[in-house]
Coordinates of C-alpha atoms in Angstrom, one line a residue:
C912 CA 25.5 2.8 11.4
L913 CA 24.1 -0.7 11.2
L914 CA 24.9 -3.0 8.4
M915 CA 21.8 -2.9 6.3
E916 CA 22.0 -6.4 4.9
N917 CA 21.7 -7.8 8.4
Y918 CA 19.2 -5.3 9.7
S919 CA 15.7 -6.4 10.3
Q920 CA 13.0 -4.0 11.6
K921 CA 11.1 -6.9 13.2
T922 CA 12.2 -6.2 16.8
L923 CA 11.3 -2.6 16.5
I924 CA 7.9 -3.5 15.0
D925 CA 7.2 -6.1 17.7
L926 CA 8.0 -3.5 20.5
F927 CA 5.8 -0.9 18.9
K928 CA 2.9 -3.4 18.5
A929 CA 3.2 -4.1 22.3
G930 CA 3.0 -0.4 23.0
A931 CA 6.5 -0.3 24.3
F932 CA 7.4 3.3 23.4
P933 CA 8.5 5.9 25.9
G934 CA 5.6 7.9 27.1
E935 CA 2.9 5.5 25.8
N936 CA 1.1 2.9 27.9
E937 CA -1.5 1.2 25.7
I938 CA -1.6 -1.2 22.7
P939 CA -1.8 0.8 19.5
K940 CA -3.6 0.0 16.2
H941 CA -0.9 -1.1 13.7
V942 CA -1.5 -0.1 10.1
E943 CA 0.8 -1.5 7.5
T944 CA 0.9 0.4 4.2
V945 CA 2.8 -0.6 1.1
I946 CA 6.0 1.1 2.3
S947 CA 5.5 2.0 6.0
N948 CA 4.5 0.8 9.4
V949 CA 2.2 3.2 11.3
F950 CA 1.2 2.8 15.0
I951 CA -1.8 4.7 16.1
F952 CA -2.1 5.5 19.8
D953 CA -4.8 7.6 21.5
K954 CA -3.2 10.9 20.9
N955 CA 0.0 10.2 18.9
V956 CA 0.8 8.5 15.6
Y957 CA 4.2 7.1 14.9
K958 CA 5.5 6.1 11.4
F959 CA 8.6 4.7 9.9
Y960 CA 9.4 3.5 6.4
K961 CA 10.0 -0.2 5.6
N962 CA 13.4 -1.3 4.4
D963 CA 12.3 -4.5 2.7
N964 CA 9.7 -3.7 0.0
D965 CA 11.5 -5.0 -3.0
F966 CA 8.9 -3.6 -5.5
F967 CA 9.3 -0.1 -4.1
N968 CA 13.1 -0.3 -3.6
K969 CA 13.5 -1.4 -7.2
D970 CA 11.0 0.9 -9.0
F971 CA 10.8 4.0 -6.8
R972 CA 13.5 4.6 -4.2
N973 CA 15.9 2.3 -2.5
L974 CA 14.8 2.4 1.1
A975 CA 16.8 -0.7 2.0
D976 CA 19.7 1.7 2.3
N977 CA 19.7 3.4 5.7
E978 CA 20.9 6.8 4.5
E979 CA 18.5 6.9 1.6
R980 CA 15.6 5.9 3.9
F981 CA 16.5 8.5 6.6
S982 CA 16.9 11.2 4.0
F983 CA 13.6 10.3 2.4
T984 CA 11.9 10.4 5.8
E985 CA 13.4 13.8 6.4
K986 CA 12.3 15.3 3.1
D987 CA 8.9 13.7 3.5
Y988 CA 8.5 15.2 7.0
K989 CA 9.7 18.7 6.0
W990 CA 7.3 18.8 3.0
N991 CA 4.3 17.7 5.1
D992 CA 5.1 19.8 8.1
T993 CA 5.2 22.9 5.8
L994 CA 1.7 22.1 4.6
S995 CA 0.2 21.0 7.9
P996 CA 2.2 22.0 10.9
S997 CA -0.6 21.3 13.3
I998 CA -0.5 17.6 12.4
Y999 CA 3.3 17.0 12.2
V1000 CA 5.0 17.2 15.6
R1001 CA 8.7 16.2 15.1
L1002 CA 11.2 13.6 13.9
A1003 CA 13.0 11.3 16.4
N1004 CA 16.2 9.2 16.0
I1005 CA 15.4 5.8 17.6
A1006 CA 17.2 2.5 18.3
V1007 CA 16.6 -0.7 20.3
Q1008 CA 18.8 -1.2 23.4
D1009 CA 18.4 -4.0 25.8
G1010 CA 14.9 -4.9 24.5
V1011 CA 13.5 -1.3 24.7
I1012 CA 13.1 1.5 22.3
I1013 CA 15.3 4.5 23.1
E1014 CA 15.7 7.9 21.5
V1015 CA 19.3 8.6 20.5
T1016 CA 20.8 12.0 19.7
S1017 CA 22.7 11.3 16.5
R1018 CA 21.6 9.9 13.1
E1019 CA 24.7 7.7 13.2
E1020 CA 23.4 5.8 16.2
A1021 CA 19.8 5.6 14.9
E1022 CA 18.2 2.4 13.6
E1023 CA 15.2 4.3 12.3
V1024 CA 14.1 7.9 11.9
L1025 CA 10.6 8.1 13.3
M1026 CA 7.8 10.6 12.3
I1027 CA 5.7 11.7 15.2
M1028 CA 2.3 13.1 14.4
N1029 CA -0.9 14.2 16.2
R1030 CA -3.7 11.7 15.6
V1031 CA -6.6 12.9 13.3
D1032 CA -10.1 11.5 13.2
T1033 CA -10.3 9.1 10.2
H1034 CA -14.0 9.9 9.8
N1035 CA -12.8 13.3 8.6
V1036 CA -10.7 11.9 5.7
L1037 CA -12.1 13.7 2.7
F1038 CA -12.6 10.4 0.7
E1039 CA -14.8 8.9 3.4
K1040 CA -16.9 12.1 3.5
L1041 CA -17.4 12.1 -0.2
V1042 CA -18.4 8.4 -0.1
S1043 CA -20.9 9.0 2.7
G1044 CA -22.3 12.1 0.9
N1045 CA -21.4 14.1 4.0
I1046 CA -20.3 17.2 2.0
T1047 CA -21.9 20.3 0.6
S1048 CA -21.2 22.7 -2.3
E1049 CA -20.1 25.3 0.4
D1050 CA -17.7 22.7 1.8
C1051 CA -16.2 22.2 -1.7
F1052 CA -15.6 26.0 -2.1
E1053 CA -13.9 26.0 1.3
I1054 CA -11.8 22.9 0.4
G1055 CA -10.7 24.6 -2.9
K1056 CA -9.9 27.9 -1.1
Q1057 CA -7.8 26.2 1.6
L1058 CA -6.0 23.9 -0.9
G1059 CA -5.2 27.0 -2.9
E1060 CA -3.8 28.7 0.2
S1061 CA -1.7 25.6 1.1
M1062 CA -0.3 25.3 -2.4
K1063 CA 1.2 28.8 -2.2
K1064 CA 3.5 27.4 0.6
V1065 CA 5.1 24.7 -1.6
Q1066 CA 4.6 25.8 -5.2
L1067 CA 7.7 27.9 -5.6
F1068 CA 8.5 28.7 -9.2
L1069 CA 11.8 27.4 -10.5
E1070 CA 14.6 29.3 -12.2
N1071 CA 15.2 26.7 -14.9
P1072 CA 12.2 24.4 -15.0
P1073 CA 12.5 21.2 -17.0
S1074 CA 10.4 21.0 -20.1
F1075 CA 6.8 20.1 -19.3
F1076 CA 6.6 18.6 -22.8
S1077 CA 9.1 15.9 -21.7
L1078 CA 7.9 15.7 -18.1
F1079 CA 4.3 15.0 -19.2
E1080 CA 5.6 12.3 -21.7
E1081 CA 7.1 10.5 -18.8
R1082 CA 3.9 11.0 -16.7
V1083 CA 1.8 9.4 -19.5
K1084 CA 4.2 6.4 -19.7
D1085 CA 3.9 6.0 -15.9
L1086 CA 0.1 6.3 -16.1
R1087 CA 0.0 3.6 -18.8
G1088 CA 1.9 1.1 -16.6
W1089 CA -0.2 2.1 -13.6
M1090 CA -3.6 1.7 -15.3
K1091 CA -2.5 -1.7 -16.8
S1092 CA -1.9 -3.1 -13.3
V1093 CA -5.7 -3.8 -13.0
P1094 CA -6.6 -5.5 -16.3
E1095 CA -9.5 -7.3 -14.8
N1096 CA -11.1 -3.9 -14.1
I1097 CA -9.8 -1.7 -16.9
P1098 CA -9.1 -3.5 -20.2
T1099 CA -5.8 -2.8 -21.8
E1100 CA -7.3 -1.3 -25.0
E1101 CA -9.2 1.1 -22.9
V1102 CA -6.0 2.2 -21.1
D1103 CA -4.3 2.7 -24.5
K1104 CA -7.2 4.9 -25.6
Y1105 CA -6.8 7.3 -22.7
C1106 CA -3.0 7.4 -22.8
D1107 CA -2.8 7.8 -26.6
Y1108 CA -5.3 10.6 -26.3
L1109 CA -3.2 12.4 -23.6
D1110 CA 0.0 11.9 -25.6
Q1111 CA -1.6 13.2 -28.8
Y1112 CA -2.9 16.2 -26.9
R1113 CA 0.7 16.9 -25.8
I1114 CA 2.1 16.6 -29.3
D1115 CA -0.7 18.7 -30.8
N1116 CA 0.1 21.4 -28.2
Q1117 CA 3.9 21.1 -28.1
E1118 CA 4.6 24.8 -28.3
R1119 CA 2.2 25.5 -25.3
F1120 CA 3.7 22.7 -23.3
E1121 CA 7.3 23.9 -24.0
N1122 CA 6.6 27.5 -23.2
E1123 CA 3.6 28.5 -21.1
L1124 CA 3.1 25.3 -19.2
T1125 CA 6.9 24.8 -18.6
A1126 CA 7.1 28.3 -17.0
E1127 CA 4.4 27.0 -14.6
V1128 CA 6.2 23.9 -13.4
V1129 CA 6.5 23.8 -9.6
P1130 CA 7.2 21.2 -6.9
D1131 CA 4.3 18.7 -6.9
G1132 CA 3.0 16.1 -4.4
D1133 CA 0.6 13.2 -4.1
F1134 CA -2.6 15.2 -3.6
H1135 CA -5.9 13.3 -3.5
S1136 CA -8.9 12.8 -1.3
H1137 CA -7.3 10.0 0.8
N1138 CA -4.6 12.3 1.8
A1139 CA -6.8 15.1 3.1
V1140 CA -8.9 15.8 6.2
Y1141 CA -11.8 18.1 6.4
S1142 CA -13.8 19.2 9.4
Q1143 CA -15.0 22.3 11.2
E1144 CA -11.4 22.9 12.1
G1145 CA -10.6 23.3 8.4
F1146 CA -8.9 21.4 5.5
Y1147 CA -5.6 19.6 6.1
L1148 CA -3.2 17.7 3.8
M1149 CA -1.2 14.8 5.1
D1150 CA 1.2 12.3 3.6
T1151 CA 1.5 14.0 0.2
Y1152 CA 5.2 13.8 -0.4
P1153 CA 5.7 12.2 -3.8
P1154 CA 6.9 8.5 -3.7
K1155 CA 9.0 8.9 -6.8
E1156 CA 11.6 11.6 -7.4
E1157 CA 10.3 12.2 -11.0
W1158 CA 6.8 13.0 -9.7
G1159 CA 8.2 15.8 -7.5
L1160 CA 7.7 18.4 -10.3
G1161 CA 4.5 19.0 -12.2
H1162 CA 2.3 21.7 -13.6
K1163 CA 0.9 24.0 -11.0
L1164 CA -2.8 23.1 -11.6
I1165 CA -2.4 19.3 -11.2
P1166 CA -3.2 19.3 -7.4
L1167 CA -6.4 21.3 -8.0
Y1168 CA -7.6 18.7 -10.6
R1169 CA -6.6 15.7 -8.5
M1170 CA -8.6 16.8 -5.5
G1171 CA -11.4 18.3 -7.6
V1172 CA -11.9 15.3 -9.9
D1173 CA -12.1 13.0 -6.8
I1174 CA -14.9 15.2 -5.6
W1175 CA -16.8 15.2 -9.0
G1176 CA -16.1 11.5 -9.8
I1177 CA -17.1 10.1 -6.4
T1178 CA -20.2 12.4 -5.7
G1179 CA -21.2 12.6 -9.4
K1180 CA -21.8 16.3 -8.8
K1181 CA -20.2 18.6 -11.4
D1182 CA -21.4 21.7 -9.5
Y1183 CA -19.3 20.5 -6.5
F1184 CA -16.2 20.5 -8.8
E1185 CA -17.1 24.0 -10.0
A1186 CA -17.5 25.3 -6.4
M1187 CA -14.0 23.8 -5.6
V1188 CA -12.4 25.5 -8.7
E1189 CA -14.0 28.8 -7.6
G1190 CA -12.6 28.4 -4.1
Y1191 CA -9.2 27.5 -5.4
E1192 CA -9.1 30.7 -7.6
S1193 CA -9.9 32.7 -4.5
G1194 CA -7.4 31.0 -2.2
N1195 CA -4.6 30.9 -4.7
A1196 CA -5.3 34.3 -6.3
I1197 CA -5.3 32.9 -9.9
K1198 CA -7.7 32.4 -12.7
V1199 CA -7.8 28.7 -13.7
D1200 CA -7.4 28.1 -17.4
R1201 CA -10.3 25.9 -18.1
T1202 CA -9.1 24.9 -21.6
L1203 CA -6.9 22.4 -19.6
D1204 CA -9.9 20.5 -18.3
K1205 CA -9.9 18.0 -21.1
L1206 CA -6.3 17.2 -20.5
Y1207 CA -6.1 17.1 -16.8
I1208 CA -9.5 15.6 -16.0
V1209 CA -8.7 12.5 -18.1
Y1210 CA -5.1 12.4 -16.7
V1211 CA -6.0 12.6 -13.0
A1212 CA -9.1 10.3 -13.3
G1213 CA -6.7 7.8 -14.9
I1214 CA -4.6 7.9 -11.8
A1215 CA -7.5 7.6 -9.4
A1216 CA -9.5 4.8 -11.1
P1217 CA -6.9 2.0 -10.7
Y1218 CA -6.2 3.1 -7.1
L1219 CA -9.9 2.8 -6.2
Y1220 CA -10.0 -0.7 -7.8
M1221 CA -6.9 -1.7 -5.7
L1222 CA -8.6 -0.5 -2.5
Q1223 CA -11.7 -2.5 -3.2
K1224 CA -9.7 -5.7 -3.3
N1225 CA -9.5 -5.4 0.5
D1226 CA -12.8 -3.7 1.0
S1227 CA -15.8 -4.9 -1.0
A1228 CA -17.9 -2.0 0.2
K1229 CA -15.6 0.2 -2.0
E1230 CA -16.4 -1.8 -5.2
E1231 CA -19.4 0.3 -6.1
I1232 CA -17.4 3.5 -5.7
A1233 CA -14.6 2.2 -7.9
K1234 CA -17.1 1.3 -10.6
R1235 CA -18.9 4.6 -10.3
F1236 CA -15.6 6.5 -10.7
H1237 CA -14.6 4.4 -13.7
T1238 CA -18.0 5.2 -15.3
F1239 CA -17.3 8.9 -14.7
L1240 CA -13.9 8.6 -16.5
R1241 CA -15.5 6.7 -19.5
D1242 CA -18.3 9.2 -19.8
Y1243 CA -16.1 12.2 -19.5
F1244 CA -13.6 10.8 -22.1
E1245 CA -16.5 10.0 -24.4
S1246 CA -17.7 13.6 -24.3
V1247 CA -14.2 15.2 -24.9
S1248 CA -12.9 12.8 -27.5
K1249 CA -15.8 13.6 -29.8
E1250 CA -14.9 17.2 -29.9

């Protein structure tokens, strides 16, 4: 195994940028996310995690460590492949030898573990469809139904689930920090209003959190409209493995609300949200307890609003969407905090 302190991914990145991967003969589009390098060719997409993002390594998972990074890649792949096997192709152990990328058999010889995926059309990313208004109420029912069906594959109930009363306390702490990262868009006192409300709701309903909701704690992921694709072929989730270990467990309805509130907040259409909930009930074979709306809608809109503001820093066309979504959160909160 390579000594990680001397190991730089630069050679590998440069070779990929030049299209020098076995079986490929074109120059790919290189997309750099916070924690990964992604190379998009005509038919295939290749992704590996960065080892040098100090912020992520310190606050989330230490991907500077080869073993930790490889293990994270493997768990991430397995989770996503369970949800969308038609997108995820395989994992490959790769290394650079004599200036070329080669595939090696063992993990010990590997410099990186590479995810290989089929390319999807980015025009079909659900977020983009919501922004362009390219979606109907029938689509929302279908999205809900297929999300409900997908969740059955990964939401396995636990023998001894941790208390959701404590889990949600941590979630609200994380949310407070996350929302305070865009003070120029969401004032600190506004963030405190939302988070204090969520925490108070938790305390006022302690018995329910400790019993009924704890019994419904299941594996959870990063489900939202940027991580979903929708077309005639159907609804697919991608890249939804949780970046932080602690976010890997949650209440079973959170994915529904995260996807559904993106739909409502971006399109401004409550009936689209209702259609999606109805679809989810059909696909997941459950009845959604709507008394949880006023908890989860505030919570998930609180996660999405800062993210949309962060995106618009690099894309001014998204500014109007971020503001529209923020207004949705304010208005919704106003309506429930009066009750």
